[in-house]
Structures are given as C-alpha cells and as structure tokens.
Amino acid sequence: MRFKRFGASLLVTGLALLGAASPALAHSELKSSDPARGASLATPPTQIKLTFSGPVTLADDNPIQITGPENASWTVGRAEVAGTVVTAPVKAVGPAGEYTLRYKVTFDDSHASSGSVKFNLSAPAAAPSSQSQPSSQAPAPASSASPASQAGETTPEDLVPSWVWIVLAVAVVAAGVVVALRFTRRKD
C-alpha cells in the first residue's frame, strides 16, 4: 500500500512539474505580417508590419530586408519596435513577381530568430519620385491572404516542436517512477 502511494505521489508531482514547465518550453514566433505570407498585392506597401507572439528587440542594424526578381532590393527605412510589433517604411522598386521579406529579431528570452515571408507583387514597382516619402504612419494595403497563412516560416531554432519536449519530460518522469518503485520493492 505504501508502495502505491509513493508511486502515485511521484507521478502527480511529475505531471504538476510538467504542466508548469510547458509554457517555458514554447518559443515566441511570428504571428502575422503585413504584407501577409502568400499575399498578392496590386501595389507595393509603403510600410511593413511584423507581429510576434512575444516582445522583441531588433537583432542588428539591418533587421529587415526585402528582395525580389532580377536582384530587386527595396530600401527599408529605420525599423521601430512597439512591444510585439515591428514596423518599417519601405521604398519599393522592381518588377512584378515574388518578393521575400527577411527579418532578424531577438525575443525577451534572449533567443534570436530569423525568418522570411514571401509575397507577390502583380505589377512592377516604379522608382519613387522625389516627393513621395514613405511614412511609418501610412496604412499598408489589405492583402488577399487568409489569417491562417500569415505566420512566418520556421527557423532552425524552431525545428524541435514543443510536443517533443513534453514527451521527453513525461519519459523522464516515468523512468523516475520506475526507479523509485524498484528501490521501494527492494526495501520491502
């Protein structure tokens, strides 16, 4: 009887620890972007907006880059961070086609993350005139992508999903229960 109580209490303790630790195992990630992943835009945006699941800081001096067909490279202005949202003005120049927005940020848990969001421009982006200056307050055009497709691509840091860590923790707790039960049986 003492043997079963010990095993049950060890199991309950292990599950409680696992339940408390699982939020810490999850890394923050890109929740949405504007332009959205897979969006098809008729006109280029004047700013980009990245929304993350946790607060971020910029990883370096050039945290956002946008490149496209025929070596097109957009001019990205100074990125601003407001908690979980990063915005930056952009000047688009280049042909119609697929563009890739690359980002580098650091989360509060000090884990650095980089990723990319691909979108399409259906018409060429003409060189901006000297009067047109992008504003960080200008709204970005609506995109045709669904909310489910707005998350960024996974990065090497995110290759091990949370469920793997949970299964590993359960296996460690189960092994501890087995060892405890064997030692208890030997004493009886």
PDB file of C-alpha atoms in Angstrom:
ATOM      1  CA  MET A   1       0.000   0.000   0.000  1.00  0.00           C
ATOM      2  CA  ARG A   2       2.832   2.390   0.913  1.00  0.00           C
ATOM      3  CA  PHE A   3       4.444   1.441  -2.360  1.00  0.00           C
ATOM      4  CA  LYS A   4       1.391   2.517  -4.443  1.00  0.00           C
ATOM      5  CA  ARG A   5       1.008   5.816  -2.584  1.00  0.00           C
ATOM      6  CA  PHE A   6       4.651   6.691  -3.181  1.00  0.00           C
ATOM      7  CA  GLY A   7       4.359   5.903  -6.888  1.00  0.00           C
ATOM      8  CA  ALA A   8       1.116   7.845  -7.235  1.00  0.00           C
ATOM      9  CA  SER A   9       2.505  10.887  -5.420  1.00  0.00           C
ATOM     10  CA  LEU A  10       5.643  10.806  -7.566  1.00  0.00           C
ATOM     11  CA  LEU A  11       3.524  10.629 -10.712  1.00  0.00           C
ATOM     12  CA  VAL A  12       1.292  13.520  -9.627  1.00  0.00           C
ATOM     13  CA  THR A  13       4.350  15.622  -8.740  1.00  0.00           C
ATOM     14  CA  GLY A  14       5.948  14.888 -12.101  1.00  0.00           C
ATOM     15  CA  LEU A  15       2.803  15.831 -14.004  1.00  0.00           C
ATOM     16  CA  ALA A  16       2.460  19.039 -11.992  1.00  0.00           C
ATOM     17  CA  LEU A  17       6.054  19.977 -12.813  1.00  0.00           C
ATOM     18  CA  LEU A  18       5.495  19.158 -16.469  1.00  0.00           C
ATOM     19  CA  GLY A  19       2.343  21.298 -16.571  1.00  0.00           C
ATOM     20  CA  ALA A  20       4.155  24.227 -15.003  1.00  0.00           C
ATOM     21  CA  ALA A  21       7.183  23.919 -17.279  1.00  0.00           C
ATOM     22  CA  SER A  22       5.432  23.547 -20.639  1.00  0.00           C
ATOM     23  CA  PRO A  23       4.805  27.308 -21.175  1.00  0.00           C
ATOM     24  CA  ALA A  24       8.524  27.913 -20.718  1.00  0.00           C
ATOM     25  CA  LEU A  25       9.291  25.393 -23.460  1.00  0.00           C
ATOM     26  CA  ALA A  26       7.420  27.387 -26.105  1.00  0.00           C
ATOM     27  CA  HIS A  27       9.399  29.980 -28.051  1.00  0.00           C
ATOM     28  CA  SER A  28       7.863  33.176 -29.307  1.00  0.00           C
ATOM     29  CA  GLU A  29       7.230  33.312 -33.025  1.00  0.00           C
ATOM     30  CA  LEU A  30       5.935  35.445 -35.868  1.00  0.00           C
ATOM     31  CA  LYS A  31       2.120  35.575 -35.607  1.00  0.00           C
ATOM     32  CA  SER A  32       1.306  37.725 -38.635  1.00  0.00           C
ATOM     33  CA  SER A  33       2.794  40.071 -41.165  1.00  0.00           C
ATOM     34  CA  ASP A  34       1.680  42.833 -43.494  1.00  0.00           C
ATOM     35  CA  PRO A  35       2.163  42.049 -46.299  1.00  0.00           C
ATOM     36  CA  ALA A  36       0.912  38.591 -45.370  1.00  0.00           C
ATOM     37  CA  ARG A  37       2.611  35.390 -46.398  1.00  0.00           C
ATOM     38  CA  GLY A  38       1.475  34.432 -49.896  1.00  0.00           C
ATOM     39  CA  ALA A  39      -0.363  37.744 -50.437  1.00  0.00           C
ATOM     40  CA  SER A  40      -0.760  39.056 -53.964  1.00  0.00           C
ATOM     41  CA  LEU A  41      -0.513  42.856 -53.992  1.00  0.00           C
ATOM     42  CA  ALA A  42      -1.506  45.163 -56.859  1.00  0.00           C
ATOM     43  CA  THR A  43       0.595  47.997 -55.409  1.00  0.00           C
ATOM     44  CA  PRO A  44       3.657  47.780 -53.185  1.00  0.00           C
ATOM     45  CA  PRO A  45       3.257  48.613 -49.500  1.00  0.00           C
ATOM     46  CA  THR A  46       4.709  51.814 -48.083  1.00  0.00           C
ATOM     47  CA  GLN A  47       5.481  50.076 -44.780  1.00  0.00           C
ATOM     48  CA  ILE A  48       5.816  46.556 -43.465  1.00  0.00           C
ATOM     49  CA  LYS A  49       4.467  45.300 -40.153  1.00  0.00           C
ATOM     50  CA  LEU A  50       5.528  42.153 -38.297  1.00  0.00           C
ATOM     51  CA  THR A  51       3.574  40.994 -35.236  1.00  0.00           C
ATOM     52  CA  PHE A  52       5.192  38.449 -32.899  1.00  0.00           C
ATOM     53  CA  SER A  53       3.749  36.352 -30.069  1.00  0.00           C
ATOM     54  CA  GLY A  54       6.078  37.994 -27.540  1.00  0.00           C
ATOM     55  CA  PRO A  55       8.072  41.218 -27.084  1.00  0.00           C
ATOM     56  CA  VAL A  56      11.085  41.594 -29.379  1.00  0.00           C
ATOM     57  CA  THR A  57      14.157  43.735 -29.937  1.00  0.00           C
ATOM     58  CA  LEU A  58      15.975  44.169 -33.230  1.00  0.00           C
ATOM     59  CA  ALA A  59      18.817  41.719 -33.753  1.00  0.00           C
ATOM     60  CA  ASP A  60      21.167  44.019 -35.670  1.00  0.00           C
ATOM     61  CA  ASP A  61      21.462  47.257 -37.674  1.00  0.00           C
ATOM     62  CA  ASN A  62      19.800  45.726 -40.747  1.00  0.00           C
ATOM     63  CA  PRO A  63      16.969  43.590 -39.280  1.00  0.00           C
ATOM     64  CA  ILE A  64      14.646  43.703 -42.309  1.00  0.00           C
ATOM     65  CA  GLN A  65      15.446  43.133 -45.985  1.00  0.00           C
ATOM     66  CA  ILE A  66      13.142  42.758 -48.985  1.00  0.00           C
ATOM     67  CA  THR A  67      14.447  41.235 -52.207  1.00  0.00           C
ATOM     68  CA  GLY A  68      12.769  40.131 -55.408  1.00  0.00           C
ATOM     69  CA  PRO A  69      13.188  39.112 -59.025  1.00  0.00           C
ATOM     70  CA  GLU A  70      16.024  40.486 -61.148  1.00  0.00           C
ATOM     71  CA  ASN A  71      18.031  41.276 -57.983  1.00  0.00           C
ATOM     72  CA  ALA A  72      15.475  43.885 -56.912  1.00  0.00           C
ATOM     73  CA  SER A  73      16.186  45.190 -53.428  1.00  0.00           C
ATOM     74  CA  TRP A  74      13.793  47.531 -51.648  1.00  0.00           C
ATOM     75  CA  THR A  75      15.016  50.352 -49.454  1.00  0.00           C
ATOM     76  CA  VAL A  76      13.893  49.649 -45.897  1.00  0.00           C
ATOM     77  CA  GLY A  77      13.820  52.600 -43.517  1.00  0.00           C
ATOM     78  CA  ARG A  78      14.543  52.557 -39.792  1.00  0.00           C
ATOM     79  CA  ALA A  79      12.571  49.781 -38.111  1.00  0.00           C
ATOM     80  CA  GLU A  80      10.580  50.672 -34.989  1.00  0.00           C
ATOM     81  CA  VAL A  81       9.603  48.264 -32.211  1.00  0.00           C
ATOM     82  CA  ALA A  82       6.495  48.662 -30.058  1.00  0.00           C
ATOM     83  CA  GLY A  83       6.303  45.609 -27.794  1.00  0.00           C
ATOM     84  CA  THR A  84       5.383  42.727 -30.088  1.00  0.00           C
ATOM     85  CA  VAL A  85       5.092  44.773 -33.305  1.00  0.00           C
ATOM     86  CA  VAL A  86       7.907  45.812 -35.658  1.00  0.00           C
ATOM     87  CA  THR A  87       7.177  48.356 -38.408  1.00  0.00           C
ATOM     88  CA  ALA A  88       9.424  49.899 -41.032  1.00  0.00           C
ATOM     89  CA  PRO A  89       8.822  52.224 -44.003  1.00  0.00           C
ATOM     90  CA  VAL A  90       9.801  50.837 -47.407  1.00  0.00           C
ATOM     91  CA  LYS A  91      10.519  52.198 -50.890  1.00  0.00           C
ATOM     92  CA  ALA A  92       9.693  49.556 -53.470  1.00  0.00           C
ATOM     93  CA  VAL A  93      11.486  49.315 -56.814  1.00  0.00           C
ATOM     94  CA  GLY A  94      11.375  46.289 -59.073  1.00  0.00           C
ATOM     95  CA  PRO A  95       9.431  44.119 -61.489  1.00  0.00           C
ATOM     96  CA  ALA A  96       6.278  42.148 -60.782  1.00  0.00           C
ATOM     97  CA  GLY A  97       6.943  38.782 -59.195  1.00  0.00           C
ATOM     98  CA  GLU A  98       7.710  37.047 -55.916  1.00  0.00           C
ATOM     99  CA  TYR A  99       9.387  39.042 -53.151  1.00  0.00           C
ATOM    100  CA  THR A 100      10.907  37.821 -49.904  1.00  0.00           C
ATOM    101  CA  LEU A 101      10.845  39.801 -46.668  1.00  0.00           C
ATOM    102  CA  ARG A 102      13.598  38.591 -44.308  1.00  0.00           C
ATOM    103  CA  TYR A 103      13.723  39.560 -40.636  1.00  0.00           C
ATOM    104  CA  LYS A 104      16.025  39.108 -37.618  1.00  0.00           C
ATOM    105  CA  VAL A 105      14.790  39.747 -34.069  1.00  0.00           C
ATOM    106  CA  THR A 106      15.641  38.746 -30.508  1.00  0.00           C
ATOM    107  CA  PHE A 107      12.915  37.684 -28.078  1.00  0.00           C
ATOM    108  CA  ASP A 108      12.768  38.514 -24.355  1.00  0.00           C
ATOM    109  CA  ASP A 109      14.038  35.012 -23.536  1.00  0.00           C
ATOM    110  CA  SER A 110      17.217  36.052 -25.461  1.00  0.00           C
ATOM    111  CA  HIS A 111      16.579  33.572 -28.260  1.00  0.00           C
ATOM    112  CA  ALA A 112      17.389  35.075 -31.637  1.00  0.00           C
ATOM    113  CA  SER A 113      15.076  34.316 -34.514  1.00  0.00           C
ATOM    114  CA  SER A 114      15.170  34.912 -38.220  1.00  0.00           C
ATOM    115  CA  GLY A 115      12.650  34.034 -40.853  1.00  0.00           C
ATOM    116  CA  SER A 116      11.083  35.106 -44.079  1.00  0.00           C
ATOM    117  CA  VAL A 117       7.704  35.919 -45.582  1.00  0.00           C
ATOM    118  CA  LYS A 118       7.111  35.553 -49.328  1.00  0.00           C
ATOM    119  CA  PHE A 119       4.522  37.626 -51.154  1.00  0.00           C
ATOM    120  CA  ASN A 120       3.776  38.580 -54.761  1.00  0.00           C
ATOM    121  CA  LEU A 121       3.620  41.922 -56.497  1.00  0.00           C
ATOM    122  CA  SER A 122       1.300  41.735 -59.539  1.00  0.00           C
ATOM    123  CA  ALA A 123       2.540  44.988 -61.139  1.00  0.00           C
ATOM    124  CA  PRO A 124       6.035  46.468 -61.282  1.00  0.00           C
ATOM    125  CA  ALA A 125       7.014  48.936 -58.576  1.00  0.00           C
ATOM    126  CA  ALA A 126       8.179  52.149 -60.197  1.00  0.00           C
ATOM    127  CA  ALA A 127      11.027  54.173 -58.778  1.00  0.00           C
ATOM    128  CA  PRO A 128       9.580  56.595 -56.215  1.00  0.00           C
ATOM    129  CA  SER A 129       9.522  60.266 -57.153  1.00  0.00           C
ATOM    130  CA  SER A 130      11.472  62.750 -55.039  1.00  0.00           C
ATOM    131  CA  GLN A 131       8.188  63.975 -53.497  1.00  0.00           C
ATOM    132  CA  SER A 132       6.986  60.592 -52.300  1.00  0.00           C
ATOM    133  CA  GLN A 133       8.449  59.699 -48.946  1.00  0.00           C
ATOM    134  CA  PRO A 134       7.155  56.621 -47.119  1.00  0.00           C
ATOM    135  CA  SER A 135       5.664  57.347 -43.733  1.00  0.00           C
ATOM    136  CA  SER A 136       5.814  54.958 -40.826  1.00  0.00           C
ATOM    137  CA  GLN A 137       2.206  56.031 -40.086  1.00  0.00           C
ATOM    138  CA  ALA A 138       0.831  55.170 -43.543  1.00  0.00           C
ATOM    139  CA  PRO A 139      -1.542  52.213 -43.642  1.00  0.00           C
ATOM    140  CA  ALA A 140      -0.499  49.170 -45.610  1.00  0.00           C
ATOM    141  CA  PRO A 141      -2.862  47.837 -48.283  1.00  0.00           C
ATOM    142  CA  ALA A 142      -5.137  44.943 -47.464  1.00  0.00           C
ATOM    143  CA  SER A 143      -3.910  41.564 -48.592  1.00  0.00           C
ATOM    144  CA  SER A 144      -5.760  38.619 -50.037  1.00  0.00           C
ATOM    145  CA  ALA A 145      -4.124  36.016 -47.781  1.00  0.00           C
ATOM    146  CA  SER A 146      -6.139  34.330 -45.065  1.00  0.00           C
ATOM    147  CA  PRO A 147      -5.186  34.800 -41.388  1.00  0.00           C
ATOM    148  CA  ALA A 148      -4.128  31.153 -41.204  1.00  0.00           C
ATOM    149  CA  SER A 149      -1.402  31.750 -43.795  1.00  0.00           C
ATOM    150  CA  GLN A 150       0.081  34.862 -42.167  1.00  0.00           C
ATOM    151  CA  ALA A 151       2.686  33.162 -39.937  1.00  0.00           C
ATOM    152  CA  GLY A 152       6.328  33.281 -40.992  1.00  0.00           C
ATOM    153  CA  GLU A 153       8.462  30.337 -41.951  1.00  0.00           C
ATOM    154  CA  THR A 154      10.077  28.259 -39.252  1.00  0.00           C
ATOM    155  CA  THR A 155      13.687  28.879 -38.363  1.00  0.00           C
ATOM    156  CA  PRO A 156      16.365  26.369 -37.302  1.00  0.00           C
ATOM    157  CA  GLU A 157      15.723  27.249 -33.648  1.00  0.00           C
ATOM    158  CA  ASP A 158      12.094  26.158 -34.034  1.00  0.00           C
ATOM    159  CA  LEU A 159      12.753  22.790 -35.684  1.00  0.00           C
ATOM    160  CA  VAL A 160      12.122  20.858 -32.448  1.00  0.00           C
ATOM    161  CA  PRO A 161       8.400  21.232 -31.703  1.00  0.00           C
ATOM    162  CA  SER A 162       7.116  21.683 -28.154  1.00  0.00           C
ATOM    163  CA  TRP A 163       5.430  18.287 -28.071  1.00  0.00           C
ATOM    164  CA  VAL A 164       8.833  16.573 -28.377  1.00  0.00           C
ATOM    165  CA  TRP A 165       9.995  18.267 -25.166  1.00  0.00           C
ATOM    166  CA  ILE A 166       6.750  17.325 -23.423  1.00  0.00           C
ATOM    167  CA  VAL A 167       7.092  13.661 -24.434  1.00  0.00           C
ATOM    168  CA  LEU A 168      10.719  13.706 -23.285  1.00  0.00           C
ATOM    169  CA  ALA A 169       9.726  15.167 -19.898  1.00  0.00           C
ATOM    170  CA  VAL A 170       6.994  12.528 -19.451  1.00  0.00           C
ATOM    171  CA  ALA A 171       9.508   9.785 -20.288  1.00  0.00           C
ATOM    172  CA  VAL A 172      11.957  11.137 -17.692  1.00  0.00           C
ATOM    173  CA  VAL A 173       9.217  11.264 -15.042  1.00  0.00           C
ATOM    174  CA  ALA A 174       8.102   7.740 -15.943  1.00  0.00           C
ATOM    175  CA  ALA A 175      11.691   6.475 -15.676  1.00  0.00           C
ATOM    176  CA  GLY A 176      11.949   8.146 -12.257  1.00  0.00           C
ATOM    177  CA  VAL A 177       8.771   6.375 -11.134  1.00  0.00           C
ATOM    178  CA  VAL A 178      10.090   3.010 -12.301  1.00  0.00           C
ATOM    179  CA  VAL A 179      13.402   3.509 -10.488  1.00  0.00           C
ATOM    180  CA  ALA A 180      11.614   4.666  -7.326  1.00  0.00           C
ATOM    181  CA  LEU A 181       9.304   1.661  -7.433  1.00  0.00           C
ATOM    182  CA  ARG A 182      12.213  -0.771  -7.806  1.00  0.00           C
ATOM    183  CA  PHE A 183      14.049   0.737  -4.848  1.00  0.00           C
ATOM    184  CA  THR A 184      10.869   0.623  -2.760  1.00  0.00           C
ATOM    185  CA  ARG A 185      10.302  -3.060  -3.631  1.00  0.00           C
ATOM    186  CA  ARG A 186      13.844  -3.982  -2.610  1.00  0.00           C
ATOM    187  CA  LYS A 187      13.370  -2.379   0.829  1.00  0.00           C
ATOM    188  CA  ASP A 188      10.112  -4.317   1.483  1.00  0.00           C
TER     189      ASP A 188
END
